[in-house]
Each structure stands twice: as C-alpha cells, then as structure tokens.
Short mmCIF file of C-alpha atoms in Angstrom, two decimals:
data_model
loop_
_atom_site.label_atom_id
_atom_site.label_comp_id
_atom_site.label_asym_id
_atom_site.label_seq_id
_atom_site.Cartn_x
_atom_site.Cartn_y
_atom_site.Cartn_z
CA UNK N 1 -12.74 1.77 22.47
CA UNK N 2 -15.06 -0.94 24.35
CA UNK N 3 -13.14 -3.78 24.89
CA UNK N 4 -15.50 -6.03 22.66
CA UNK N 5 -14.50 -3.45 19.93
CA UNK N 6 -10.80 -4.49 20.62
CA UNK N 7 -11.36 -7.91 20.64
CA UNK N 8 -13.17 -8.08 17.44
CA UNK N 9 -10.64 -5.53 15.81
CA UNK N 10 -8.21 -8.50 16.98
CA UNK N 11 -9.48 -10.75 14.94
CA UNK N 12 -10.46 -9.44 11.84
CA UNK N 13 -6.88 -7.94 11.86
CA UNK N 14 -5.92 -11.45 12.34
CA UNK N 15 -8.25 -12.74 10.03
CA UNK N 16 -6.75 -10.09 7.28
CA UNK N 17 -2.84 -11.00 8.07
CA UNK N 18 -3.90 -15.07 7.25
CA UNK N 19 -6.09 -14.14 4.51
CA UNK N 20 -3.13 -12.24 3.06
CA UNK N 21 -0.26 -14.92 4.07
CA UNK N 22 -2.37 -17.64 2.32
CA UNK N 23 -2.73 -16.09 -0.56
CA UNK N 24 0.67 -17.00 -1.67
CA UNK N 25 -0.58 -20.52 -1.99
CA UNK N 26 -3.14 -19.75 -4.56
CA UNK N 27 -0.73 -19.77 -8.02
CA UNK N 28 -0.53 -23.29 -7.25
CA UNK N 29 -4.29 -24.35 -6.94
CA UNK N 30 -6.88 -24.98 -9.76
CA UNK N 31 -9.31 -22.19 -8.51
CA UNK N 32 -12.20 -20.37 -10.29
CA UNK N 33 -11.07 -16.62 -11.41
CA UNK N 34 -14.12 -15.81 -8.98
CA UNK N 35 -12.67 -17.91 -5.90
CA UNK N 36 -9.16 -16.66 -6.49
CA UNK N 37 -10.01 -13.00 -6.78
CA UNK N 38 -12.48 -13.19 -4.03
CA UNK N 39 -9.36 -14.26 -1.59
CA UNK N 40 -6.86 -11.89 -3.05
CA UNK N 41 -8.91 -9.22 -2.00
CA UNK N 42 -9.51 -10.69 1.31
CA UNK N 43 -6.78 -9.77 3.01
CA UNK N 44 -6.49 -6.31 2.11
CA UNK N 45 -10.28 -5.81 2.54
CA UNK N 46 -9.88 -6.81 6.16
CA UNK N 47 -7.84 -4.46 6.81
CA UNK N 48 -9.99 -2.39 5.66
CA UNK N 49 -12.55 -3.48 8.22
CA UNK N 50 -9.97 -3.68 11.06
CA UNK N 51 -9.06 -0.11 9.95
CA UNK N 52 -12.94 0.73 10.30
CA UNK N 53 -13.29 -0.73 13.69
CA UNK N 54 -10.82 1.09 14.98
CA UNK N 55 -10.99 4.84 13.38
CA UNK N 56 -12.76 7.54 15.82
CA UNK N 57 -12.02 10.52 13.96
CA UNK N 58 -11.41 11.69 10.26
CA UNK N 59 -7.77 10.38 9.78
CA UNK N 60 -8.85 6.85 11.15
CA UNK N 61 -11.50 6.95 8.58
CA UNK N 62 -8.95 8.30 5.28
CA UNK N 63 -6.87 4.82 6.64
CA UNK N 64 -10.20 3.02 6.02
CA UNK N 65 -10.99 4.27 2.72
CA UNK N 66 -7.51 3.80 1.08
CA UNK N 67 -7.33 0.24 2.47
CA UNK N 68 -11.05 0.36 1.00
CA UNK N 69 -9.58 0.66 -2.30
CA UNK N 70 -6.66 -1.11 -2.57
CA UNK N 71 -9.06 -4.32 -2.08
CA UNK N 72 -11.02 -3.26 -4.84
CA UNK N 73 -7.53 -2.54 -7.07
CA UNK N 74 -6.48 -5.76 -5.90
CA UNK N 75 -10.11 -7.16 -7.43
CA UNK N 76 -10.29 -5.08 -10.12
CA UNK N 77 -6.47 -5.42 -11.68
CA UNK N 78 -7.77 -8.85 -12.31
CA UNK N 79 -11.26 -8.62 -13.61
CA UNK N 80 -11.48 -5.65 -15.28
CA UNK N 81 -7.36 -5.01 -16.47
CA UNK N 82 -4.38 -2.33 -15.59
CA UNK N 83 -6.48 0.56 -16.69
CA UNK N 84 -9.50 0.19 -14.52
CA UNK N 85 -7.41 -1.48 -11.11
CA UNK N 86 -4.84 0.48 -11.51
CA UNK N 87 -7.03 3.75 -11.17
CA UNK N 88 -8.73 2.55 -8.03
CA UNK N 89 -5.10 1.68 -6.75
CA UNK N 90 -4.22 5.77 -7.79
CA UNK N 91 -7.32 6.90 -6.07
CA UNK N 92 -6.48 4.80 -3.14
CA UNK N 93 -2.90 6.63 -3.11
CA UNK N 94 -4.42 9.96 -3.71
CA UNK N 95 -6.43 9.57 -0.51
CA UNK N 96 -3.18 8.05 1.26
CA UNK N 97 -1.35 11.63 -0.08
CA UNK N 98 -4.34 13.43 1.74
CA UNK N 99 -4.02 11.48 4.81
CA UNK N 100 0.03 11.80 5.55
CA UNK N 101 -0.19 15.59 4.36
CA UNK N 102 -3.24 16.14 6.84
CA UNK N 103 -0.09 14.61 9.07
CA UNK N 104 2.73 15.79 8.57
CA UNK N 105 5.61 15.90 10.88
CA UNK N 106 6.48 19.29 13.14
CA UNK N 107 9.76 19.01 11.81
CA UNK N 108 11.75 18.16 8.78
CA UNK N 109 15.45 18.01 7.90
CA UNK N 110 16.96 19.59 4.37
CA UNK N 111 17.43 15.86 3.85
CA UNK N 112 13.48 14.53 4.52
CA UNK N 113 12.60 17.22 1.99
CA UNK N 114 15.43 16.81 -0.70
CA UNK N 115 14.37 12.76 -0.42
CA UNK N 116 10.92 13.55 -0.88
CA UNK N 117 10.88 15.64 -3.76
CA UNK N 118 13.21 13.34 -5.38
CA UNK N 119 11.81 10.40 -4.75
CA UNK N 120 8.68 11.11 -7.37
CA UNK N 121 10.67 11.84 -10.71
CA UNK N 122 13.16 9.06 -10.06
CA UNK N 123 10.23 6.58 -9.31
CA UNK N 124 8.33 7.81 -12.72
CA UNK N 125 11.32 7.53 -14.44
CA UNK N 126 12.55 3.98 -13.80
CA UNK N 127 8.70 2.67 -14.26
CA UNK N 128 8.57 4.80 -17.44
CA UNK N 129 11.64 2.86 -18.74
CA UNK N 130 10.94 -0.76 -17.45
CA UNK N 131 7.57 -2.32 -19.48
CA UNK N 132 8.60 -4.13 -23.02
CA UNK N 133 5.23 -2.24 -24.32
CA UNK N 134 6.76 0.92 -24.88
CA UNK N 135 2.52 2.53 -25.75
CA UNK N 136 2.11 1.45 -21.94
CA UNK N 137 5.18 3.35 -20.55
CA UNK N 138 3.17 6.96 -20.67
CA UNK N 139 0.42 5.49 -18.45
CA UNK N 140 2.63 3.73 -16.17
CA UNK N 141 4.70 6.80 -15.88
CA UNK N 142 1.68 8.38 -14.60
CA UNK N 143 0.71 6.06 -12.12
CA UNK N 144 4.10 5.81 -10.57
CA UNK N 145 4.28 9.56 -10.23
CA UNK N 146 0.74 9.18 -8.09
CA UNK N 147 2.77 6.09 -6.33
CA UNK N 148 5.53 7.85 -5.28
CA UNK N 149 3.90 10.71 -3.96
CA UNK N 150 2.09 8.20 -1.57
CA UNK N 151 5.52 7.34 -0.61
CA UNK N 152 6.83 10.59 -0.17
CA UNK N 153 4.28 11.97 1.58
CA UNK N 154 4.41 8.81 3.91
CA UNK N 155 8.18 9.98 4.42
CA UNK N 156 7.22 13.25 5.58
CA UNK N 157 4.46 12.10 7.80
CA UNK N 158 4.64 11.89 11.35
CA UNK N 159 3.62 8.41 11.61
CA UNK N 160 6.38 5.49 12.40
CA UNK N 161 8.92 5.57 9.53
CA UNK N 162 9.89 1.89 10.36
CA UNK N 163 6.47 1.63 10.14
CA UNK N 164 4.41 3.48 7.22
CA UNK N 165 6.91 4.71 5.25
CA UNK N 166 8.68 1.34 5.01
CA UNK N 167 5.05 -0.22 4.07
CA UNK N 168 4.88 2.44 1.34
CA UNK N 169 8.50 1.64 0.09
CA UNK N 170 7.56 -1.94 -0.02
CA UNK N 171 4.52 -0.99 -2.29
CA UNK N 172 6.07 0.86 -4.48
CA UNK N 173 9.04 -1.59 -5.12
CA UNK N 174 6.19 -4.70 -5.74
CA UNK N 175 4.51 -2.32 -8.17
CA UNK N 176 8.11 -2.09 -9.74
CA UNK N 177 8.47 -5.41 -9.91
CA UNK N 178 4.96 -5.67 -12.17
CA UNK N 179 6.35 -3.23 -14.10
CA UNK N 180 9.83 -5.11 -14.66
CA UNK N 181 7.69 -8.13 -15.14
CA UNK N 182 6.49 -7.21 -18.30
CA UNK N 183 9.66 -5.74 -19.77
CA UNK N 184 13.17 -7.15 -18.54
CA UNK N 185 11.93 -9.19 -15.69
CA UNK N 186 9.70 -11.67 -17.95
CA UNK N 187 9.15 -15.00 -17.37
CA UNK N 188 11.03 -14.96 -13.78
CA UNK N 189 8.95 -17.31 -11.76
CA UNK N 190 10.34 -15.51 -8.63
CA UNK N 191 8.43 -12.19 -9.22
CA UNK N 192 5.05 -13.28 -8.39
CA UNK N 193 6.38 -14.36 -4.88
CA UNK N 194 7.79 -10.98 -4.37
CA UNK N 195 5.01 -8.46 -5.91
CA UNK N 196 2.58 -10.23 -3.76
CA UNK N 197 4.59 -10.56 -0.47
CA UNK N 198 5.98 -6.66 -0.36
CA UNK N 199 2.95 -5.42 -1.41
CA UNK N 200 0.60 -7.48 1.08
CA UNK N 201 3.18 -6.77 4.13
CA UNK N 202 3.56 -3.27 2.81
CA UNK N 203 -0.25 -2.68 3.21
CA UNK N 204 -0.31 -4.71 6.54
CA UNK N 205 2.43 -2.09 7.99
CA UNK N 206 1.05 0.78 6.75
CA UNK N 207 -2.66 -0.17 8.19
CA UNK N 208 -1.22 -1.16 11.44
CA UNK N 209 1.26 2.17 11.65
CA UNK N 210 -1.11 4.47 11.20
CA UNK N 211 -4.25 2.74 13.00
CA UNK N 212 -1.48 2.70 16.02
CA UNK N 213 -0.27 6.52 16.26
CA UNK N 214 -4.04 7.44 15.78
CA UNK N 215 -4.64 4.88 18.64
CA UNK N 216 -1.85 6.64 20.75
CA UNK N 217 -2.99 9.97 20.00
CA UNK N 218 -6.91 9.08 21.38
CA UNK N 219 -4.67 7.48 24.32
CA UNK N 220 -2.83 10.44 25.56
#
C-alpha cells in the first residue's frame, strides 16, 4: 500500500469510529428522519470505505461488501421497516459466512466445532421466543439462524478471536436486545444505548480484525 493510501485509510477509519461514537447523541436531538438516518449509516459506511481502501485481493473485498451492507441495513431498518433492513443485514451476514468459511482456521478443537454448531439453534431459539408479536417470531427465527451462522463461522475462522469473533458476538447480542425490546425488554430506556453501542463496536472490531490479518498476510 502507498503510503498516501495509508494515510487516507487513517482517516476515513477515523472518520467512521467518530461518526459511529456520535451517533449515540442523536436520540436526544430534534433531527430530520433524513439527517438522522444519513449519520447512522455513516459510521458503518466508512468502514466500508476504509475496508475498500485497504482490500488487495478477494477476501479484502467480501470485508468491503458486508460492511457495504450493513450501512444500507442500518439505513434501510429505518426507512423502509424490519422486513426490507433486516434482509440487507442477512445478505450482509451471508457474505460474512462466505468470507470466514473462505478462512477458516488449519485447526479446530472438538470444542470450536461442538460451539459452533450449537451456537445457531440456541441463537434461533431464544430470538424465536423473545418478541411480544408472536406472527413476527417465525421471521425473526429466521434471521437469527442467518445471524448466528455469521457468528459461528467467525468462531471457526482464522482471524483474531479477540478480535472478529468477539465483534460478531457483540452483534448478535445487540440484535438480541431489539428482539427483547419488543417483547420483555419494552420500554427500558437503557436498550437503545446498548443495541447501538455493541453493534457499532462489534462492526468496528470485526472491520478492523479482518482488514488487519489480510494486512499481515500481504506483509509476510
């Protein structure tokens, strides 16, 4: 990488982890649904540029794409409903699946796999069981599933547990929170803190993770 590349890749990544930060602050400003949107998906769609600037190969590109769409889940949840983000955000972790698999580490314990393939039906089944709208629980069932396969796959990857698997254990517990929001969880003013803050730093630590090993791999 030129080290103007670098130094631009800098900032935007710097640019993205401010973006994201300040978001927090917008619940408690009268913004347009335009303005307020517009940042939410800023930090996450710099990411997705940092994650652009940096990729030289196919797997740096994947990165790029599901960062791609979790800016436009994070856009869409908001103007066009659950249905429509939400299956972005699935896509997104479809592509995330493809990338860790395309990954995966030389060697794995009894445990790594016995986590992993438990790790999908338990997460289906506890977002199945928390919305109050019980003719939403088969949908969100589905897109947990698709969730915690992003996870699990992350698990089995060879990229920085502490890393990209943590990021994609803090996703999936700020999606769990949404989900508890609307059934046994309502009304908590304490949620929105926490959905926003895993997931943002969850996405910020996966990006970074992965953008890092592929940056080590180029190096040796």
């Amino acid at each position: 990488m030129r080290s103007s590349d670098g130094v631009a890749a800098k900032l935007v990544l710097a640019a993205a982890l401010a973006a994201g930060v300040s978001y927090l602050a917008a619940d408690h400003l009268a913004l347009s649904q335009t303005v307020s949107l517009a940042w939410k998906g800023a930090g996450v769609g710099l990411l997705a540029i940092y994650a652009a600037l940096v990729a030289r190969e196919l797997n740096g590109w994947l990165l790029a794409a599901v960062m791609a769409l979790g800016a436009a889940g994070d856009v869409l949840l908001g103007a066009a409903g659950f249905v429509v983000g939400g299956g972005v955000f699935l896509l997104g972790h479809l592509v995330a699946i493809g990338l860790y698999l395309r990954n995966r580490r030389a060697e794995l314990t009894r445990l790594d796999v016995r986590l992993a393939m438990a790790f999908v039906p338990l997460i289906a089944l506890i977002a199945f069981l928390l919305p109050a709208d019980r003719a939403s629980a088969g949908g969100v069932m589905v897109y947990a599933a698709g969730l915690a396969a992003m996870a699990a796959s992350a698990w089995i990857s060879r990229f920085p547990r502490r890393w990209v698997a943590l990021g994609a254990l803090m996703f999936v517990a700020s999606d769990l929170l949404i989900f508890a929001r609307g059934g046994p969880l309502a009304g908590q003013t304490w949620v929105g803190f926490f959905v926003w803050s895993l997931y943002f730093a969850g996405q910020a630590l996966i990006c970074t993770g992965v953008a890092r090993a592929l940056g080590e791999d180029l190096a040796g």
